C-alpha positions as CSV (number, residue, x, y, z in Angstrom):
1,M,-4.6,17.6,9.7
2,S,-3.6,17.6,6.0
3,S,-5.5,15.6,3.5
4,Y,-3.9,12.3,2.5
5,L,-5.1,9.6,0.1
6,F,-6.8,6.8,2.1
7,Q,-6.5,8.5,5.5
8,E,-10.0,7.3,6.5
9,A,-9.6,3.7,5.2
10,K,-9.6,1.3,8.1
11,V,-7.4,-1.8,8.6
12,G,-9.0,-4.6,6.6
13,D,-10.7,-2.3,4.1
14,V,-10.0,-2.8,0.4
15,V,-9.4,0.4,-1.6
16,N,-9.0,1.0,-5.3
17,Y,-6.1,2.9,-6.9
18,C,-5.8,3.2,-10.7
19,G,-7.4,-0.2,-11.3
20,H,-5.5,-2.0,-8.4
21,Q,-7.3,-3.4,-5.4
22,L,-5.3,-2.8,-2.2
23,E,-6.0,-4.2,1.2
24,V,-5.2,-1.9,4.2
25,K,-2.9,-3.9,6.5
26,R,-1.5,-2.9,9.9
27,S,2.1,-2.1,9.6
28,Q,5.2,-2.7,11.7
29,G,7.8,-1.6,9.2
30,H,6.4,-3.4,6.2
31,C,7.3,-0.7,3.6
32,P,9.0,-3.1,1.2
33,L,5.7,-5.1,1.0
34,C,3.6,-2.0,0.3
35,F,2.1,-1.4,-3.1
36,F,3.4,2.2,-3.0
37,H,7.0,1.3,-2.1
38,R,9.2,2.6,-4.9
39,R,6.1,4.4,-6.3
40,I,4.4,7.7,-5.5
41,C,4.7,7.3,-1.7
42,S,4.1,10.9,-0.8
43,G,0.5,11.9,-0.1
44,I,-0.6,8.4,0.9
45,A,-1.7,8.1,4.5
46,C,0.3,5.2,6.0
47,T,1.8,6.6,9.3
48,G,-0.4,6.9,12.3
49,Y,-0.2,10.7,12.6
50,E,-1.5,11.0,9.0
51,R,-4.5,8.7,9.6
52,T,-7.8,9.3,11.3
53,D,-7.6,5.9,13.1
54,G,-4.0,6.5,14.4
55,N,-2.8,3.2,13.0
56,S,0.3,2.8,10.8
57,V,-0.5,0.7,7.7
58,Y,0.7,-0.5,4.4
59,F,-1.2,-1.3,1.3
60,K,-1.1,-4.9,0.0
61,E,-2.1,-5.5,-3.6
62,L,-4.8,-8.2,-4.1
63,K,-3.9,-10.2,-7.2
64,K,-6.8,-11.1,-9.5
């Protein structure tokens, strides 16, 4: 398995990326809602085959 950013973060975890807090949410095609949509999407573990838990996810920004 290649190394992807956040590949070991579980659904419900909050991760930090460049000063942004992102909640890992289970995905069913929610790419437009993802923080990384239209950003640097490559290298981020969001599909099940890239992740250690096998779940597809998206990253929702938590507003302060």
